[in-house]
PDB file of C-alpha atoms in Angstrom:
ATOM      1  CA  MET A   1     -15.888   4.344 -15.802  1.00 87.00           C
ATOM      2  CA  PHE A   2     -18.395   3.307 -12.669  1.00 94.00           C
ATOM      3  CA  GLN A   3     -21.705   4.388 -11.946  1.00 94.00           C
ATOM      4  CA  ARG A   4     -22.389   3.087  -8.446  1.00 96.00           C
ATOM      5  CA  ALA A   5     -20.192   4.055  -5.533  1.00 97.00           C
ATOM      6  CA  LEU A   6     -20.042   3.214  -2.067  1.00 98.00           C
ATOM      7  CA  ILE A   7     -18.318   6.093  -0.364  1.00 97.00           C
ATOM      8  CA  CYS A   8     -16.777   5.428   2.970  1.00 95.00           C
ATOM      9  CA  THR A   9     -15.797   7.915   5.712  1.00 94.00           C
ATOM     10  CA  ASP A  10     -14.818   7.880   9.539  1.00 92.00           C
ATOM     11  CA  PHE A  11     -15.088  11.836   9.382  1.00 93.00           C
ATOM     12  CA  ASN A  12     -11.245  11.789  10.312  1.00 90.00           C
ATOM     13  CA  ASP A  13     -10.312  11.110   6.340  1.00 91.00           C
ATOM     14  CA  GLY A  14     -11.598  14.116   4.905  1.00 93.00           C
ATOM     15  CA  ILE A  15     -13.842  11.765   2.472  1.00 95.00           C
ATOM     16  CA  TYR A  16     -16.869  12.852   4.184  1.00 96.00           C
ATOM     17  CA  ARG A  17     -16.434  16.374   1.929  1.00 96.00           C
ATOM     18  CA  LEU A  18     -17.380  14.364  -1.105  1.00 97.00           C
ATOM     19  CA  ALA A  19     -20.940  14.607  -0.135  1.00 97.00           C
ATOM     20  CA  GLN A  20     -20.980  18.377  -0.909  1.00 96.00           C
ATOM     21  CA  PHE A  21     -19.701  17.542  -4.460  1.00 96.00           C
ATOM     22  CA  VAL A  22     -22.677  15.246  -5.973  1.00 96.00           C
ATOM     23  CA  PRO A  23     -22.844  17.383  -8.803  1.00 95.00           C
ATOM     24  CA  SER A  24     -18.869  17.075  -9.689  1.00 95.00           C
ATOM     25  CA  LEU A  25     -19.462  13.048  -9.164  1.00 96.00           C
ATOM     26  CA  VAL A  26     -22.000  12.951 -11.497  1.00 95.00           C
ATOM     27  CA  ALA A  27     -20.072  15.083 -13.956  1.00 93.00           C
ATOM     28  CA  GLY A  28     -17.676  12.493 -13.176  1.00 93.00           C
ATOM     29  CA  GLY A  29     -20.039   9.774 -14.439  1.00 92.00           C
ATOM     30  CA  PHE A  30     -21.846   8.357 -11.631  1.00 95.00           C
ATOM     31  CA  LYS A  31     -25.783   7.413 -11.364  1.00 95.00           C
ATOM     32  CA  SER A  32     -25.881   6.232  -7.717  1.00 97.00           C
ATOM     33  CA  LEU A  33     -23.696   7.352  -4.560  1.00 98.00           C
ATOM     34  CA  VAL A  34     -24.147   5.829  -1.312  1.00 98.00           C
ATOM     35  CA  PHE A  35     -22.263   7.707   1.449  1.00 98.00           C
ATOM     36  CA  PHE A  36     -21.289   5.295   4.439  1.00 97.00           C
ATOM     37  CA  HIS A  37     -20.175   5.776   8.105  1.00 95.00           C
ATOM     38  CA  ASN A  38     -19.313   3.006  10.435  1.00 92.00           C
ATOM     39  CA  VAL A  39     -19.779   3.429  14.344  1.00 89.00           C
ATOM     40  CA  SER A  40     -16.958   1.446  15.687  1.00 76.00           C
ATOM     41  CA  VAL A  41     -17.246  -1.146  18.343  1.00 68.00           C
ATOM     42  CA  ASP A  42     -14.740  -2.527  20.891  1.00 56.00           C
ATOM     43  CA  GLY A  43     -14.090  -6.219  19.939  1.00 50.00           C
ATOM     44  CA  GLU A  44     -14.205  -7.253  23.495  1.00 46.00           C
ATOM     45  CA  ARG A  45     -17.560  -5.878  23.793  1.00 49.00           C
ATOM     46  CA  GLU A  46     -20.911  -7.408  22.541  1.00 52.00           C
ATOM     47  CA  ILE A  47     -22.347  -4.893  19.730  1.00 50.00           C
ATOM     48  CA  PRO A  48     -25.237  -2.945  21.388  1.00 52.00           C
ATOM     49  CA  ARG A  49     -28.690  -3.868  19.831  1.00 53.00           C
ATOM     50  CA  ASP A  50     -30.765  -0.837  20.453  1.00 53.00           C
ATOM     51  CA  SER A  51     -28.514   2.303  20.148  1.00 70.00           C
ATOM     52  CA  PRO A  52     -29.973   4.735  17.567  1.00 78.00           C
ATOM     53  CA  GLU A  53     -28.753   7.802  19.133  1.00 80.00           C
ATOM     54  CA  LEU A  54     -25.072   6.484  18.582  1.00 84.00           C
ATOM     55  CA  LEU A  55     -26.165   6.133  14.481  1.00 91.00           C
ATOM     56  CA  GLU A  56     -28.515   9.578  14.140  1.00 93.00           C
ATOM     57  CA  LYS A  57     -25.965  12.214  14.764  1.00 92.00           C
ATOM     58  CA  PRO A  58     -23.119  11.202  12.063  1.00 94.00           C
ATOM     59  CA  ARG A  59     -26.231  10.469   9.573  1.00 95.00           C
ATOM     60  CA  GLN A  60     -27.594  13.650  10.133  1.00 96.00           C
ATOM     61  CA  ARG A  61     -23.817  15.249   9.419  1.00 95.00           C
ATOM     62  CA  LEU A  62     -23.548  13.315   6.199  1.00 96.00           C
ATOM     63  CA  GLN A  63     -27.398  14.776   5.310  1.00 96.00           C
ATOM     64  CA  THR A  64     -26.487  18.652   5.998  1.00 96.00           C
ATOM     65  CA  LEU A  65     -23.727  17.849   3.388  1.00 95.00           C
ATOM     66  CA  LEU A  66     -25.794  16.877   0.932  1.00 95.00           C
ATOM     67  CA  ARG A  67     -26.742  20.158  -1.025  1.00 82.00           C
ATOM     68  CA  ASP A  68     -27.392  20.548  -4.685  1.00 84.00           C
ATOM     69  CA  VAL A  69     -27.951  17.413  -5.272  1.00 92.00           C
ATOM     70  CA  PRO A  70     -29.462  16.561  -8.793  1.00 92.00           C
ATOM     71  CA  SER A  71     -32.700  14.918  -9.444  1.00 89.00           C
ATOM     72  CA  ASP A  72     -31.173  12.426 -12.080  1.00 88.00           C
ATOM     73  CA  ILE A  73     -29.358  10.576  -9.308  1.00 94.00           C
ATOM     74  CA  ASP A  74     -29.759   8.309  -6.211  1.00 96.00           C
ATOM     75  CA  VAL A  75     -28.275   9.253  -3.301  1.00 97.00           C
ATOM     76  CA  THR A  76     -28.369   7.446   0.081  1.00 97.00           C
ATOM     77  CA  VAL A  77     -26.839   8.002   3.628  1.00 97.00           C
ATOM     78  CA  GLU A  78     -26.032   4.555   5.489  1.00 97.00           C
ATOM     79  CA  VAL A  79     -24.916   4.660   9.137  1.00 96.00           C
ATOM     80  CA  GLN A  80     -24.016   1.300  10.613  1.00 93.00           C
ATOM     81  CA  MET A  81     -22.339  -0.172  13.951  1.00 90.00           C
ATOM     82  CA  GLY A  82     -20.123  -2.995  13.581  1.00 87.00           C
ATOM     83  CA  ARG A  83     -16.704  -3.962  12.176  1.00 87.00           C
ATOM     84  CA  ALA A  84     -15.866  -1.564   8.852  1.00 89.00           C
ATOM     85  CA  SER A  85     -14.621  -3.979   6.326  1.00 89.00           C
ATOM     86  CA  GLU A  86     -18.122  -6.320   7.054  1.00 91.00           C
ATOM     87  CA  SER A  87     -20.191  -3.577   6.749  1.00 92.00           C
ATOM     88  CA  ILE A  88     -18.402  -2.428   3.483  1.00 94.00           C
ATOM     89  CA  LEU A  89     -18.751  -5.865   2.038  1.00 95.00           C
ATOM     90  CA  ARG A  90     -22.387  -5.938   3.207  1.00 95.00           C
ATOM     91  CA  LEU A  91     -23.288  -2.613   1.732  1.00 97.00           C
ATOM     92  CA  ALA A  92     -21.530  -2.963  -1.417  1.00 96.00           C
ATOM     93  CA  LYS A  93     -23.529  -5.951  -2.259  1.00 96.00           C
ATOM     94  CA  LYS A  94     -27.132  -4.427  -1.070  1.00 97.00           C
ATOM     95  CA  HIS A  95     -26.338  -1.542  -3.347  1.00 97.00           C
ATOM     96  CA  GLN A  96     -24.884  -3.204  -6.169  1.00 97.00           C
ATOM     97  CA  SER A  97     -21.814  -0.872  -6.013  1.00 97.00           C
ATOM     98  CA  ASP A  98     -19.345  -1.095  -8.715  1.00 94.00           C
ATOM     99  CA  VAL A  99     -16.668   0.921  -7.047  1.00 96.00           C
ATOM    100  CA  ILE A 100     -15.658   1.576  -3.106  1.00 96.00           C
ATOM    101  CA  PHE A 101     -14.049   5.078  -2.182  1.00 96.00           C
ATOM    102  CA  LEU A 102     -11.837   4.818   0.965  1.00 93.00           C
ATOM    103  CA  GLY A 103      -9.572   7.288   2.805  1.00 89.00           C
ATOM    104  CA  SER A 104      -6.250   5.560   3.751  1.00 81.00           C
ATOM    105  CA  PRO A 105      -3.046   7.144   5.240  1.00 73.00           C
ATOM    106  CA  THR A 106       0.341   6.323   3.797  1.00 63.00           C
ATOM    107  CA  ARG A 107       1.783   3.395   6.007  1.00 57.00           C
ATOM    108  CA  THR A 108       4.860   1.513   6.294  1.00 53.00           C
ATOM    109  CA  LEU A 109       4.761  -2.143   6.669  1.00 51.00           C
ATOM    110  CA  LEU A 110       5.337  -2.011  10.357  1.00 43.00           C
ATOM    111  CA  GLU A 111       2.425   0.508  10.641  1.00 45.00           C
ATOM    112  CA  GLU A 112       0.157  -1.642   8.863  1.00 48.00           C
ATOM    113  CA  LYS A 113       0.838  -5.076  10.224  1.00 49.00           C
ATOM    114  CA  LEU A 114       0.500  -3.506  13.829  1.00 39.00           C
ATOM    115  CA  PHE A 115      -2.727  -1.490  13.462  1.00 39.00           C
ATOM    116  CA  GLY A 116      -4.343  -2.979  10.609  1.00 50.00           C
ATOM    117  CA  SER A 117      -5.824  -1.449   7.952  1.00 68.00           C
ATOM    118  CA  THR A 118      -9.761  -1.493   6.644  1.00 77.00           C
ATOM    119  CA  THR A 119      -8.044  -1.449   3.142  1.00 77.00           C
ATOM    120  CA  ALA A 120      -5.931  -4.506   3.481  1.00 74.00           C
ATOM    121  CA  ASN A 121      -9.025  -6.000   4.624  1.00 78.00           C
ATOM    122  CA  LEU A 122     -11.205  -5.234   1.952  1.00 83.00           C
ATOM    123  CA  ALA A 123      -8.387  -5.785  -0.627  1.00 79.00           C
ATOM    124  CA  GLU A 124      -7.854  -9.580   0.517  1.00 80.00           C
ATOM    125  CA  LYS A 125     -11.826 -10.071   0.549  1.00 86.00           C
ATOM    126  CA  THR A 126     -13.857  -8.064  -2.059  1.00 89.00           C
ATOM    127  CA  THR A 127     -13.795  -8.336  -6.135  1.00 90.00           C
ATOM    128  CA  ILE A 128     -15.162  -4.580  -6.272  1.00 93.00           C
ATOM    129  CA  PRO A 129     -12.445  -2.083  -7.506  1.00 94.00           C
ATOM    130  CA  ILE A 130     -11.364   0.432  -4.477  1.00 94.00           C
ATOM    131  CA  VAL A 131     -10.372   3.987  -4.830  1.00 95.00           C
ATOM    132  CA  ILE A 132      -7.925   4.963  -2.391  1.00 92.00           C
ATOM    133  CA  LEU A 133      -7.622   8.569  -1.353  1.00 93.00           C
ATOM    134  CA  ARG A 134      -5.045  10.293   1.230  1.00 91.00           C
ATOM    135  CA  PRO A 135      -7.043  12.048   3.939  1.00 90.00           C
ATOM    136  CA  GLN A 136      -3.765  14.382   3.993  1.00 88.00           C
ATOM    137  CA  LEU A 137      -4.895  15.568   0.610  1.00 89.00           C
ATOM    138  CA  VAL A 138      -8.683  15.489   0.444  1.00 92.00           C
ATOM    139  CA  SER A 139      -8.477  17.252   4.160  1.00 91.00           C
ATOM    140  CA  THR A 140      -6.677  20.248   2.271  1.00 93.00           C
ATOM    141  CA  TYR A 141      -8.208  20.804  -1.125  1.00 94.00           C
ATOM    142  CA  THR A 142      -9.843  23.927  -1.271  1.00 95.00           C
ATOM    143  CA  THR A 143     -13.495  23.458  -2.403  1.00 95.00           C
ATOM    144  CA  ALA A 144     -12.500  24.980  -6.117  1.00 96.00           C
ATOM    145  CA  GLU A 145     -10.021  22.200  -6.077  1.00 95.00           C
ATOM    146  CA  LEU A 146     -12.107  19.436  -4.824  1.00 95.00           C
ATOM    147  CA  LYS A 147     -15.035  20.279  -7.286  1.00 95.00           C
ATOM    148  CA  LEU A 148     -12.494  19.462  -9.933  1.00 94.00           C
ATOM    149  CA  ARG A 149     -10.806  16.658  -8.736  1.00 93.00           C
ATOM    150  CA  CYS A 150     -14.221  14.902  -8.047  1.00 94.00           C
ATOM    151  CA  ALA A 151     -15.196  15.279 -11.815  1.00 94.00           C
ATOM    152  CA  HIS A 152     -11.939  14.545 -13.374  1.00 93.00           C
ATOM    153  CA  LEU A 153     -10.879  11.589 -11.320  1.00 94.00           C
ATOM    154  CA  PHE A 154     -11.123   9.133 -13.730  1.00 94.00           C
ATOM    155  CA  ARG A 155     -10.416  10.840 -16.981  1.00 95.00           C
ATOM    156  CA  TYR A 156      -6.639  10.287 -17.142  1.00 96.00           C
ATOM    157  CA  LEU A 157      -5.198   6.894 -15.770  1.00 97.00           C
ATOM    158  CA  LEU A 158      -1.661   5.586 -15.660  1.00 97.00           C
ATOM    159  CA  VAL A 159      -1.569   1.875 -15.931  1.00 96.00           C
ATOM    160  CA  PRO A 160       1.889   0.472 -15.191  1.00 94.00           C
ATOM    161  CA  TYR A 161       2.427  -2.449 -16.990  1.00 93.00           C
ATOM    162  CA  ASN A 162       5.665  -4.904 -17.583  1.00 89.00           C
ATOM    163  CA  GLY A 163       4.417  -7.766 -19.669  1.00 88.00           C
ATOM    164  CA  THR A 164       3.410 -10.089 -16.585  1.00 86.00           C
ATOM    165  CA  GLN A 165      -0.250 -11.716 -16.224  1.00 87.00           C
ATOM    166  CA  GLY A 166      -0.934  -9.171 -13.405  1.00 86.00           C
ATOM    167  CA  GLY A 167      -0.352  -6.363 -16.005  1.00 89.00           C
ATOM    168  CA  LYS A 168      -2.567  -7.880 -18.658  1.00 90.00           C
ATOM    169  CA  SER A 169      -5.310  -8.662 -16.311  1.00 90.00           C
ATOM    170  CA  LEU A 170      -5.392  -4.952 -15.280  1.00 92.00           C
ATOM    171  CA  LEU A 171      -5.619  -3.780 -18.723  1.00 93.00           C
ATOM    172  CA  LYS A 172      -8.263  -6.599 -19.381  1.00 92.00           C
ATOM    173  CA  LYS A 173     -10.254  -5.092 -16.283  1.00 92.00           C
ATOM    174  CA  ILE A 174     -10.085  -1.389 -17.605  1.00 93.00           C
ATOM    175  CA  HIS A 175     -11.220  -2.470 -21.084  1.00 93.00           C
ATOM    176  CA  GLN A 176     -14.100  -4.163 -19.718  1.00 91.00           C
ATOM    177  CA  GLN A 177     -14.905  -1.280 -17.559  1.00 91.00           C
ATOM    178  CA  VAL A 178     -14.820   1.002 -20.331  1.00 92.00           C
ATOM    179  CA  LYS A 179     -16.744  -1.324 -22.909  1.00 89.00           C
ATOM    180  CA  ASN A 180     -19.516  -2.057 -20.444  1.00 88.00           C
ATOM    181  CA  ASN A 181     -19.991   1.541 -19.794  1.00 87.00           C
ATOM    182  CA  PRO A 182     -21.417   3.853 -22.589  1.00 84.00           C
ATOM    183  CA  ASN A 183     -21.248   6.726 -20.179  1.00 84.00           C
ATOM    184  CA  SER A 184     -17.681   6.127 -19.451  1.00 90.00           C
ATOM    185  CA  VAL A 185     -15.595   9.509 -18.940  1.00 93.00           C
ATOM    186  CA  LEU A 186     -11.996   7.854 -19.471  1.00 95.00           C
ATOM    187  CA  GLU A 187     -10.547  10.009 -21.867  1.00 95.00           C
ATOM    188  CA  ARG A 188      -6.815   8.806 -21.685  1.00 95.00           C
ATOM    189  CA  VAL A 189      -4.455   6.322 -20.735  1.00 96.00           C
ATOM    190  CA  ARG A 190      -0.756   6.562 -20.032  1.00 96.00           C
ATOM    191  CA  LEU A 191       0.734   3.150 -20.149  1.00 96.00           C
ATOM    192  CA  LEU A 192       4.427   2.967 -18.504  1.00 96.00           C
ATOM    193  CA  TRP A 193       6.661   0.114 -18.505  1.00 94.00           C
ATOM    194  CA  VAL A 194       9.567   0.347 -16.365  1.00 93.00           C
ATOM    195  CA  VAL A 195      12.644  -2.045 -16.878  1.00 89.00           C
ATOM    196  CA  ASP A 196      13.437  -2.918 -13.538  1.00 84.00           C
ATOM    197  CA  GLU A 197      17.326  -1.665 -12.985  1.00 79.00           C
ATOM    198  CA  SER A 198      17.828  -4.125 -10.056  1.00 72.00           C
ATOM    199  CA  VAL A 199      17.092  -7.257 -12.199  1.00 68.00           C
ATOM    200  CA  ARG A 200      20.787  -8.375 -13.954  1.00 62.00           C
ATOM    201  CA  ARG A 201      21.165  -7.338 -17.468  1.00 65.00           C
ATOM    202  CA  GLU A 202      21.484 -10.631 -18.726  1.00 56.00           C
ATOM    203  CA  LEU A 203      18.140 -11.694 -17.268  1.00 53.00           C
ATOM    204  CA  ARG A 204      16.288  -8.664 -19.212  1.00 58.00           C
ATOM    205  CA  GLY A 205      16.926 -10.025 -22.691  1.00 63.00           C
ATOM    206  CA  ASN A 206      18.797  -8.210 -25.621  1.00 70.00           C
ATOM    207  CA  ASN A 207      16.992  -5.264 -26.339  1.00 77.00           C
ATOM    208  CA  PRO A 208      14.395  -4.854 -23.259  1.00 81.00           C
ATOM    209  CA  LEU A 209      13.503  -1.223 -23.930  1.00 88.00           C
ATOM    210  CA  LYS A 210      12.666  -1.673 -27.551  1.00 89.00           C
ATOM    211  CA  GLN A 211      10.961  -4.924 -26.935  1.00 90.00           C
ATOM    212  CA  ALA A 212       8.849  -3.435 -24.280  1.00 91.00           C
ATOM    213  CA  GLU A 213       8.001  -0.206 -26.567  1.00 93.00           C
ATOM    214  CA  GLN A 214       6.808  -3.005 -29.333  1.00 92.00           C
ATOM    215  CA  GLU A 215       4.676  -4.681 -27.014  1.00 92.00           C
ATOM    216  CA  LEU A 216       3.206  -0.953 -25.864  1.00 94.00           C
ATOM    217  CA  ASP A 217       2.622  -0.172 -29.309  1.00 93.00           C
ATOM    218  CA  GLN A 218       0.537  -3.339 -30.104  1.00 92.00           C
ATOM    219  CA  LEU A 219      -1.442  -2.619 -26.416  1.00 93.00           C
ATOM    220  CA  GLN A 220      -1.879   1.218 -27.845  1.00 93.00           C
ATOM    221  CA  SER A 221      -3.704   0.103 -31.129  1.00 89.00           C
ATOM    222  CA  GLU A 222      -6.148  -1.717 -28.546  1.00 89.00           C
ATOM    223  CA  LEU A 223      -7.219   0.757 -26.440  1.00 91.00           C
ATOM    224  CA  ALA A 224      -7.227   3.314 -28.791  1.00 91.00           C
ATOM    225  CA  ALA A 225     -10.263   1.203 -30.250  1.00 90.00           C
ATOM    226  CA  LEU A 226     -12.227   2.371 -27.385  1.00 91.00           C
ATOM    227  CA  ASN A 227     -11.929   5.785 -28.275  1.00 92.00           C
ATOM    228  CA  LEU A 228      -9.120   6.700 -25.900  1.00 94.00           C
ATOM    229  CA  VAL A 229      -6.276   8.617 -26.085  1.00 95.00           C
ATOM    230  CA  VAL A 230      -3.386   6.196 -25.545  1.00 95.00           C
ATOM    231  CA  ASN A 231       0.190   7.627 -24.678  1.00 95.00           C
ATOM    232  CA  THR A 232       3.054   5.096 -23.630  1.00 95.00           C
ATOM    233  CA  THR A 233       6.359   5.337 -22.172  1.00 94.00           C
ATOM    234  CA  VAL A 234       9.025   3.315 -21.464  1.00 94.00           C
ATOM    235  CA  VAL A 235      11.971   3.952 -18.994  1.00 93.00           C
ATOM    236  CA  GLU A 236      14.757   2.170 -16.813  1.00 92.00           C
ATOM    237  CA  GLY A 237      14.647   2.489 -13.108  1.00 92.00           C
ATOM    238  CA  ASN A 238      13.400   1.771  -9.869  1.00 93.00           C
ATOM    239  CA  PRO A 239       9.571   0.877 -10.717  1.00 93.00           C
ATOM    240  CA  LEU A 240       7.631   2.450  -7.584  1.00 94.00           C
ATOM    241  CA  THR A 241       9.957   5.642  -8.288  1.00 95.00           C
ATOM    242  CA  GLU A 242       9.312   6.061 -11.935  1.00 95.00           C
ATOM    243  CA  ILE A 243       5.572   5.300 -11.462  1.00 95.00           C
ATOM    244  CA  LEU A 244       5.150   8.097  -9.041  1.00 95.00           C
ATOM    245  CA  LYS A 245       7.632  10.394 -11.112  1.00 95.00           C
ATOM    246  CA  THR A 246       5.433   9.760 -14.286  1.00 95.00           C
ATOM    247  CA  ALA A 247       2.060  10.186 -12.291  1.00 95.00           C
ATOM    248  CA  GLU A 248       3.124  13.659 -10.989  1.00 93.00           C
ATOM    249  CA  THR A 249       4.746  14.681 -14.503  1.00 93.00           C
ATOM    250  CA  HIS A 250       1.992  13.988 -16.655  1.00 92.00           C
ATOM    251  CA  ASP A 251      -1.006  15.204 -14.468  1.00 88.00           C
ATOM    252  CA  ILE A 252      -2.710  12.041 -13.790  1.00 93.00           C
ATOM    253  CA  GLY A 253      -5.758  11.473 -12.105  1.00 94.00           C
ATOM    254  CA  ALA A 254      -5.254   8.305 -10.797  1.00 96.00           C
ATOM    255  CA  ILE A 255      -2.698   4.996 -10.806  1.00 96.00           C
ATOM    256  CA  ALA A 256      -4.096   1.915 -11.551  1.00 96.00           C
ATOM    257  CA  ALA A 257      -3.304  -1.105  -9.926  1.00 92.00           C
ATOM    258  CA  CYS A 258      -4.207  -4.973 -10.101  1.00 88.00           C
ATOM    259  CA  SER A 259      -3.411  -7.932  -7.811  1.00 75.00           C
ATOM    260  CA  SER A 260      -2.948 -11.252  -9.740  1.00 60.00           C
ATOM    261  CA  ASN A 261      -1.878 -13.062  -6.572  1.00 51.00           C
ATOM    262  CA  LEU A 262      -4.597 -14.924  -5.383  1.00 39.00           C
ATOM    263  CA  GLY A 263      -3.332 -15.689  -1.972  1.00 44.00           C
ATOM    264  CA  GLY A 264      -3.495 -11.902  -1.238  1.00 46.00           C
ATOM    265  CA  VAL A 265      -1.954  -8.835  -2.501  1.00 43.00           C
ATOM    266  CA  LEU A 266      -1.117  -7.390   1.226  1.00 43.00           C
ATOM    267  CA  LYS A 267       0.732 -10.786   2.504  1.00 45.00           C
ATOM    268  CA  TRP A 268       3.863  -9.830   4.572  1.00 37.00           C
ATOM    269  CA  SER A 269       6.223 -12.286   3.211  1.00 39.00           C
ATOM    270  CA  ALA A 270       6.197 -11.289  -0.591  1.00 43.00           C
ATOM    271  CA  PRO A 271       7.753  -8.380  -2.506  1.00 52.00           C
ATOM    272  CA  SER A 272       4.629  -6.634  -4.365  1.00 78.00           C
ATOM    273  CA  LEU A 273       4.694  -3.678  -6.354  1.00 86.00           C
ATOM    274  CA  THR A 274       1.292  -3.244  -6.169  1.00 87.00           C
ATOM    275  CA  ARG A 275       1.347  -3.326  -2.077  1.00 83.00           C
ATOM    276  CA  GLU A 276       3.662  -0.633  -2.107  1.00 87.00           C
ATOM    277  CA  ILE A 277       1.858   1.565  -4.748  1.00 89.00           C
ATOM    278  CA  LEU A 278      -1.024   1.066  -2.100  1.00 85.00           C
ATOM    279  CA  ARG A 279       0.878   1.960   0.950  1.00 82.00           C
ATOM    280  CA  SER A 280       2.949   4.886  -0.785  1.00 85.00           C
ATOM    281  CA  SER A 281       1.363   6.752  -3.527  1.00 90.00           C
ATOM    282  CA  TRP A 282      -0.105  10.287  -2.926  1.00 91.00           C
ATOM    283  CA  HIS A 283      -2.016  10.351  -5.895  1.00 94.00           C
ATOM    284  CA  PRO A 284      -5.411   8.490  -6.131  1.00 95.00           C
ATOM    285  CA  VAL A 285      -4.971   4.513  -6.875  1.00 94.00           C
ATOM    286  CA  LEU A 286      -7.605   2.525  -8.636  1.00 95.00           C
ATOM    287  CA  PHE A 287      -6.767  -0.936  -7.121  1.00 93.00           C
ATOM    288  CA  PHE A 288      -8.746  -3.890  -8.839  1.00 92.00           C
ATOM    289  CA  PRO A 289      -8.636  -6.742  -6.677  1.00 86.00           C
ATOM    290  CA  ALA A 290      -7.741 -10.314  -8.196  1.00 75.00           C
TER     291      ALA A 290
END
């Protein structure tokens, strides 16, 4: 689906290990990779003007991991000092990245509010899709497992859909990504409609399951025109629970999510299924900002 990735690591998230699997990332469709480490700076101190020694060590660490790099891919190492979210936005523009990789631990609302989140900041500010990987998993994958994960990350997507504008926007973005990339590796999409059991029955319509199946059948035909295998599932239950259960059952590569809230997907005041997926899912999440 993507060709130009900005892969960000703080060396505590396991994401730096992806530098060892450039051939697998190439098999996953990438043509250009930028590996980035940000040297954090205390917000109360002035950023040092000349600190090459602080930048050189992480640069060498990333360079050492880059083995067996194919000749037909552009690989760059960037190490900068400053605020991580600002550096990422600047580098994504510089390298024309079409996706950003981040390692983000699962968090509760309170933890995110107290300690902050680079992912949350970027989700508010960027228009570039973000791939969120869990450090706890990436750090424990064996070499063979991570090699396969890098190659197959975007081959099978789970797409939650419930007929809302957000769901329609998500499908439109996926459609555009595949159509605009002749080398897209996306092979299969599973559309999942969860009829929310918490919504009063009189507000769901006469036959919500049947109506959902009919709408998904139409969407299935549209996506199949892109030479994708499209499966559909309609269930009744708790949306977050059913999404995570479906991802586990069907061997999903990543869960796609999208924000249609221009006011910000991660605002504290309003409930959001997308926000809960970003915080809770142990599966990789492919997030499309509004």
